Amino acid sequence: MLHARPALIVGLCALQQLLGVCAGQPAGTASLDGQSTRRLKGRFLHITDFHPDPFYKTYSSTEEEAACHRQRGPAGFYGAETSACDSPVSLVNETFRWIHDHIRDDIDFVVWTGDSARHDNDEKLPRTQAEIIQQNEFLVTKFAEVFGSHGGGHALSTHSLRIPVVPTFGNNDIMPHNIFLNGPNKWTKKYLDIWRSFIPEEQRHQFQQGGWFHVEVIPGQLAVISLNTMYFFASNSGVDGCANKHEPGYEHMEWLRVQLQILRDRGMKAILMGHVPPARVESKESWDETCWQKYTLWQRQYRDVIVGSLYGHMNIDHFMLQDFKQLKKSTKRGEMASIAKPERVGLLEDGEVTVASASGYLLDLRQAWAKLPVPTQFRKRSLSDHSAEDAMDHFSTWQWIISKLSISNASKKVGKGHKKKYIDKIGGKYAERYSVTHVSPSVVPNYFPTLRIFEYNITGLEDLIVPIRHSPKIIDHPSTQLPISSSDFGDDADWEREIDLLIRRKQKRKEKESRKKPKKYKFKIPNGPSKSAPPGPAYSPQPLTLTGYVQYFANLTHINNDFVEGVQSVTTENEDAPRTIFGLAVDGEKGEIEANKWKEGKHGKHQGKKPRPKPHPKAFGFEVEYDTKADKAGGLRDLTVRSYVDLARRIGRGQSATAGYGVEEEEELDEMNADDLYDSDIEEGSDDEEEEEEEEEEEDTDQDTKNNKKKKHHKGKKHRKHKHGRNSAWFTFVKRAFVGTMDPADIEELFGREGGAAEDEGMEL
């Protein structure tokens, strides 16, 4: 139980004191420089998708053929916000300077979810293996400068980091991008050296095997597990899912199962992290289905261990729900076919989401969330619905009073029954039918550069003294991006030919096997939580539960100082030209934008500045976009699964921020649900139960369709105020998805008035 955990922690610290770790440490130390221990702060940094570009040229063109590398245009000093260009080195440097000055001393660890090299988006400047390696080394030195044990100055000569930094592979951290073959391979071996200061000695063999490892960021309490999602990625044609025992995805899932079991046995908790998130909506997916099935099963069975899941890659700010009802019967039996016909298509070739593909993806999310179970309210249909005169015409005063009392009692009884049914459907009052995936937006200014500080519960852990690990020597390179040079890593052309040959051989084998009856492989099903165990930290507030996050962004439009009053901007805008969003043409009749096209950015029409502004480095900084703890518009009480399920339902159905039953309202049902904390809905239910659930969801969707048709008759004028609109949760969700860069009028046009659902089929992009 919750009150028992602090005693364990006190005992741990006492043991540390016997070993000399805690002895002599002053309480509440503000600066940890030069010391070998630290105290927990209850916060950590999640940062993702830097995409540094050493070829970025200030005031170059953001058009596709230039890619911010040449010609004249609006590319700002710190980046071309809302374009498809990558990050200038100036943005990376200033981001780390801001982290050093503002948050370095207030966090416990860093989750760094990959894509630390530029995209291969310029045919005149193709990427090389040497460049990818050097850009990752560059970022390692930046982390070392900020989090090396001596903080600022030149930390590269030290052998330790103040706090753990946990990296992972992005799909652009390898070459060819997306393609990651069985390990050990040249990339696992090379990154074992690049990340040697981040990977614990005891995990080095596992990392070399397949690029996966974990770090005990709070020894004996919390581990961060770095997943190599390249083996799950639907766009990785070099591997084939997680069913076949000979595939690295299968091996990776087995490794993850074993690690989670070890952590459970040790009484520890885990945060899962990776680059490509497990996106899965009606028509799109980013993971191979077999990997999604196993991962979701692991999420269900180890829901007492997993604190949360953090990913990047998709650029847009959002979250996902994994519904355990979507586990196949064969998966729950521990059986999976090695060859499966794809049921969905990828989000894009590489799974990243642009504004063009995001509209369809977000609408698909909303459609899925519209099918979530609904807490049906009992509507009182009593004589109070009529006027008093009508009542007296039919009843005496006494009869009217008796009638009201009877209906009131019936209302309470039926209302309680509806609550119980709703709670059963979501897997108990903690919504243990679901798990949540957090997807953070990126540093690369596809919208605005963004980073996120999570807060987590350290009740009972406040006095825990954490030792600073000594790690292998950090790479001794300058902290500025050097010109790209040759390397002994291998010839790029030879490597690509080798990869192409291996993929063609694999595809031929798959085609041959597809003509046979699919072979089924069995796998071990992990045990679920003990029936006597309380809900895990993702479901019930307790030590290590994620309690909230603060999202920061850098408003490059203001910082670059390019498009402000007093600066003349030369524009090529034509009054007859089609309207654009971030440089993508919009069809005024259908509200569609061209899908899968290059983004020129919000300043794409401007081809220069006269005179050229000169932003000063001191002008750069991140500011709070929103804080979930102080945020009424977002409607999150905390970051528990139940809070996200309630928010998703409001987004899907256009309900107000206070709609539905909160956990507090359900305390009266505790006795009813005492034996139902691990409800049958999250175990393998009967066929009848599943069919009934699907029928109810279809009825809910039909009702939503009818409601949307009614709304078409009440379009009226465009509304500029959304704060009190019926669909405010959806509008806020969409606005934040693009880090506030999209104009409200554009949100209305692409996603429906007041952030509502799309009003015709043409909205599916």
mmCIF file of N, CA and C in Angstrom, residues 190-245:
data_model
loop_
_atom_site.group_PDB
_atom_site.id
_atom_site.type_symbol
_atom_site.label_atom_id
_atom_site.label_comp_id
_atom_site.label_asym_id
_atom_site.label_seq_id
_atom_site.Cartn_x
_atom_site.Cartn_y
_atom_site.Cartn_z
ATOM 1 N N LYS A 190 28.766 1.081 -33.422
ATOM 2 C CA LYS A 190 29.230 2.465 -33.452
ATOM 3 C C LYS A 190 28.572 3.298 -32.358
ATOM 4 N N TYR A 191 27.266 3.129 -32.172
ATOM 5 C CA TYR A 191 26.576 3.915 -31.144
ATOM 6 C C TYR A 191 26.937 3.448 -29.735
ATOM 7 N N LEU A 192 27.380 2.213 -29.607
ATOM 8 C CA LEU A 192 27.880 1.769 -28.305
ATOM 9 C C LEU A 192 29.071 2.630 -27.893
ATOM 10 N N ASP A 193 29.842 3.069 -28.876
ATOM 11 C CA ASP A 193 30.967 3.957 -28.601
ATOM 12 C C ASP A 193 30.489 5.406 -28.426
ATOM 13 N N ILE A 194 29.598 5.878 -29.315
ATOM 14 C CA ILE A 194 29.124 7.263 -29.240
ATOM 15 C C ILE A 194 28.403 7.520 -27.924
ATOM 16 N N TRP A 195 27.603 6.568 -27.475
ATOM 17 C CA TRP A 195 26.791 6.738 -26.260
ATOM 18 C C TRP A 195 27.412 6.060 -25.047
ATOM 19 N N ARG A 196 28.729 5.860 -25.059
ATOM 20 C CA ARG A 196 29.351 5.089 -23.981
ATOM 21 C C ARG A 196 29.185 5.746 -22.617
ATOM 22 N N SER A 197 28.987 7.068 -22.592
ATOM 23 C CA SER A 197 28.783 7.732 -21.306
ATOM 24 C C SER A 197 27.355 7.611 -20.803
ATOM 25 N N PHE A 198 26.445 7.082 -21.625
ATOM 26 C CA PHE A 198 25.033 6.982 -21.256
ATOM 27 C C PHE A 198 24.589 5.552 -20.947
ATOM 28 N N ILE A 199 25.278 4.573 -21.512
ATOM 29 C CA ILE A 199 24.856 3.172 -21.373
ATOM 30 C C ILE A 199 25.608 2.527 -20.208
ATOM 31 N N PRO A 200 24.904 2.015 -19.202
ATOM 32 C CA PRO A 200 25.580 1.362 -18.067
ATOM 33 C C PRO A 200 26.435 0.186 -18.528
ATOM 34 N N GLU A 201 27.516 -0.024 -17.838
ATOM 35 C CA GLU A 201 28.458 -1.075 -18.218
ATOM 36 C C GLU A 201 27.759 -2.427 -18.336
ATOM 37 N N GLU A 202 26.855 -2.716 -17.404
ATOM 38 C CA GLU A 202 26.199 -4.030 -17.403
ATOM 39 C C GLU A 202 25.189 -4.182 -18.537
ATOM 40 N N GLN A 203 24.870 -3.072 -19.243
ATOM 41 C CA GLN A 203 23.907 -3.124 -20.336
ATOM 42 C C GLN A 203 24.573 -3.082 -21.716
ATOM 43 N N ARG A 204 25.880 -2.972 -21.754
ATOM 44 C CA ARG A 204 26.571 -2.771 -23.032
ATOM 45 C C ARG A 204 26.423 -3.965 -23.976
ATOM 46 N N HIS A 205 26.450 -5.173 -23.430
ATOM 47 C CA HIS A 205 26.296 -6.351 -24.284
ATOM 48 C C HIS A 205 24.910 -6.376 -24.920
ATOM 49 N N GLN A 206 23.878 -6.068 -24.129
ATOM 50 C CA GLN A 206 22.518 -6.061 -24.667
ATOM 51 C C GLN A 206 22.362 -4.993 -25.747
ATOM 52 N N PHE A 207 22.969 -3.834 -25.515
ATOM 53 C CA PHE A 207 22.866 -2.778 -26.518
ATOM 54 C C PHE A 207 23.526 -3.200 -27.829
ATOM 55 N N GLN A 208 24.684 -3.780 -27.755
ATOM 56 C CA GLN A 208 25.361 -4.211 -28.977
ATOM 57 C C GLN A 208 24.543 -5.264 -29.711
ATOM 58 N N GLN A 209 23.807 -6.066 -28.965
ATOM 59 C CA GLN A 209 22.999 -7.114 -29.575
ATOM 60 C C GLN A 209 21.859 -6.548 -30.410
ATOM 61 N N GLY A 210 21.209 -5.491 -29.937
ATOM 62 C CA GLY A 210 20.062 -4.998 -30.695
ATOM 63 C C GLY A 210 19.701 -3.545 -30.455
ATOM 64 N N GLY A 211 20.545 -2.779 -29.767
ATOM 65 C CA GLY A 211 20.269 -1.362 -29.581
ATOM 66 C C GLY A 211 19.284 -1.059 -28.479
ATOM 67 N N TRP A 212 19.051 -2.016 -27.565
ATOM 68 C CA TRP A 212 18.137 -1.784 -26.445
ATOM 69 C C TRP A 212 18.906 -1.867 -25.127
ATOM 70 N N PHE A 213 18.447 -1.141 -24.125
ATOM 71 C CA PHE A 213 19.087 -1.162 -22.816
ATOM 72 C C PHE A 213 18.177 -0.444 -21.826
ATOM 73 N N HIS A 214 18.542 -0.470 -20.545
ATOM 74 C CA HIS A 214 17.801 0.320 -19.568
ATOM 75 C C HIS A 214 18.757 0.927 -18.551
ATOM 76 N N VAL A 215 18.303 1.987 -17.915
ATOM 77 C CA VAL A 215 19.099 2.705 -16.924
ATOM 78 C C VAL A 215 18.264 2.852 -15.660
ATOM 79 N N GLU A 216 18.849 2.512 -14.521
ATOM 80 C CA GLU A 216 18.167 2.754 -13.249
ATOM 81 C C GLU A 216 18.389 4.219 -12.878
ATOM 82 N N VAL A 217 17.465 5.062 -13.294
ATOM 83 C CA VAL A 217 17.616 6.493 -13.053
ATOM 84 C C VAL A 217 17.454 6.821 -11.570
ATOM 85 N N ILE A 218 16.706 6.006 -10.838
ATOM 86 C CA ILE A 218 16.670 6.058 -9.377
ATOM 87 C C ILE A 218 16.981 4.639 -8.921
ATOM 88 N N PRO A 219 18.218 4.379 -8.504
ATOM 89 C CA PRO A 219 18.622 2.996 -8.195
ATOM 90 C C PRO A 219 17.665 2.321 -7.222
ATOM 91 N N GLY A 220 17.239 1.127 -7.627
ATOM 92 C CA GLY A 220 16.345 0.346 -6.791
ATOM 93 C C GLY A 220 14.901 0.795 -6.809
ATOM 94 N N GLN A 221 14.591 1.877 -7.553
ATOM 95 C CA GLN A 221 13.229 2.416 -7.556
ATOM 96 C C GLN A 221 12.637 2.523 -8.964
ATOM 97 N N LEU A 222 13.353 3.159 -9.891
ATOM 98 C CA LEU A 222 12.795 3.480 -11.208
ATOM 99 C C LEU A 222 13.836 3.270 -12.294
ATOM 100 N N ALA A 223 13.437 2.563 -13.346
ATOM 101 C CA ALA A 223 14.287 2.357 -14.516
ATOM 102 C C ALA A 223 13.627 2.989 -15.734
ATOM 103 N N VAL A 224 14.443 3.532 -16.637
ATOM 104 C CA VAL A 224 13.965 3.978 -17.947
ATOM 105 C C VAL A 224 14.453 2.960 -18.962
ATOM 106 N N ILE A 225 13.523 2.364 -19.692
ATOM 107 C CA ILE A 225 13.843 1.319 -20.666
ATOM 108 C C ILE A 225 13.844 1.933 -22.049
ATOM 109 N N SER A 226 15.012 1.911 -22.703
ATOM 110 C CA SER A 226 15.167 2.467 -24.046
ATOM 111 C C SER A 226 14.901 1.373 -25.074
ATOM 112 N N LEU A 227 13.795 1.523 -25.795
ATOM 113 C CA LEU A 227 13.404 0.546 -26.815
ATOM 114 C C LEU A 227 13.974 0.945 -28.176
ATOM 115 N N ASN A 228 14.406 -0.025 -28.925
ATOM 116 C CA ASN A 228 14.823 0.229 -30.307
ATOM 117 C C ASN A 228 13.611 0.016 -31.208
ATOM 118 N N THR A 229 12.819 1.071 -31.383
ATOM 119 C CA THR A 229 11.566 0.939 -32.135
ATOM 120 C C THR A 229 11.787 0.718 -33.619
ATOM 121 N N MET A 230 13.033 0.779 -34.076
ATOM 122 C CA MET A 230 13.295 0.478 -35.485
ATOM 123 C C MET A 230 12.901 -0.955 -35.820
ATOM 124 N N TYR A 231 12.940 -1.848 -34.830
ATOM 125 C CA TYR A 231 12.557 -3.240 -35.070
ATOM 126 C C TYR A 231 11.039 -3.428 -35.065
ATOM 127 N N PHE A 232 10.310 -2.412 -34.623
ATOM 128 C CA PHE A 232 8.845 -2.473 -34.630
ATOM 129 C C PHE A 232 8.259 -1.659 -35.792
ATOM 130 N N PHE A 233 9.073 -0.799 -36.368
ATOM 131 C CA PHE A 233 8.654 0.217 -37.334
ATOM 132 C C PHE A 233 8.144 -0.433 -38.621
ATOM 133 N N ALA A 234 6.925 -0.081 -39.011
ATOM 134 C CA ALA A 234 6.330 -0.659 -40.219
ATOM 135 C C ALA A 234 7.100 -0.279 -41.478
ATOM 136 N N SER A 235 7.846 0.828 -41.445
ATOM 137 C CA SER A 235 8.596 1.283 -42.626
ATOM 138 C C SER A 235 9.988 0.681 -42.717
ATOM 139 N N ASN A 236 10.368 -0.156 -41.767
ATOM 140 C CA ASN A 236 11.670 -0.815 -41.815
ATOM 141 C C ASN A 236 11.535 -2.109 -42.608
ATOM 142 N N SER A 237 11.884 -2.057 -43.883
ATOM 143 C CA SER A 237 11.726 -3.234 -44.752
ATOM 144 C C SER A 237 12.828 -4.258 -44.538
ATOM 145 N N GLY A 238 13.770 -3.977 -43.644
ATOM 146 C CA GLY A 238 14.839 -4.926 -43.375
ATOM 147 C C GLY A 238 14.490 -5.963 -42.329
ATOM 148 N N VAL A 239 13.342 -5.808 -41.664
ATOM 149 C CA VAL A 239 12.904 -6.773 -40.653
ATOM 150 C C VAL A 239 11.433 -7.090 -40.893
ATOM 151 N N ASP A 240 10.917 -8.054 -40.124
ATOM 152 C CA ASP A 240 9.548 -8.520 -40.376
ATOM 153 C C ASP A 240 8.794 -8.776 -39.079
ATOM 154 N N GLY A 241 8.557 -7.710 -38.320
ATOM 155 C CA GLY A 241 7.654 -7.796 -37.196
ATOM 156 C C GLY A 241 8.207 -8.531 -35.988
ATOM 157 N N CYS A 242 7.276 -8.970 -35.123
ATOM 158 C CA CYS A 242 7.635 -9.529 -33.818
ATOM 159 C C CYS A 242 7.083 -10.933 -33.590
ATOM 160 N N ALA A 243 6.619 -11.602 -34.646
ATOM 161 C CA ALA A 243 6.038 -12.934 -34.478
ATOM 162 C C ALA A 243 7.072 -14.039 -34.654
ATOM 163 N N ASN A 244 7.870 -13.930 -35.708
ATOM 164 C CA ASN A 244 8.836 -14.962 -36.055
ATOM 165 C C ASN A 244 10.000 -14.965 -35.070
ATOM 166 N N LYS A 245 10.307 -16.119 -34.543
ATOM 167 C CA LYS A 245 11.368 -16.242 -33.538
ATOM 168 C C LYS A 245 12.741 -15.857 -34.073
#
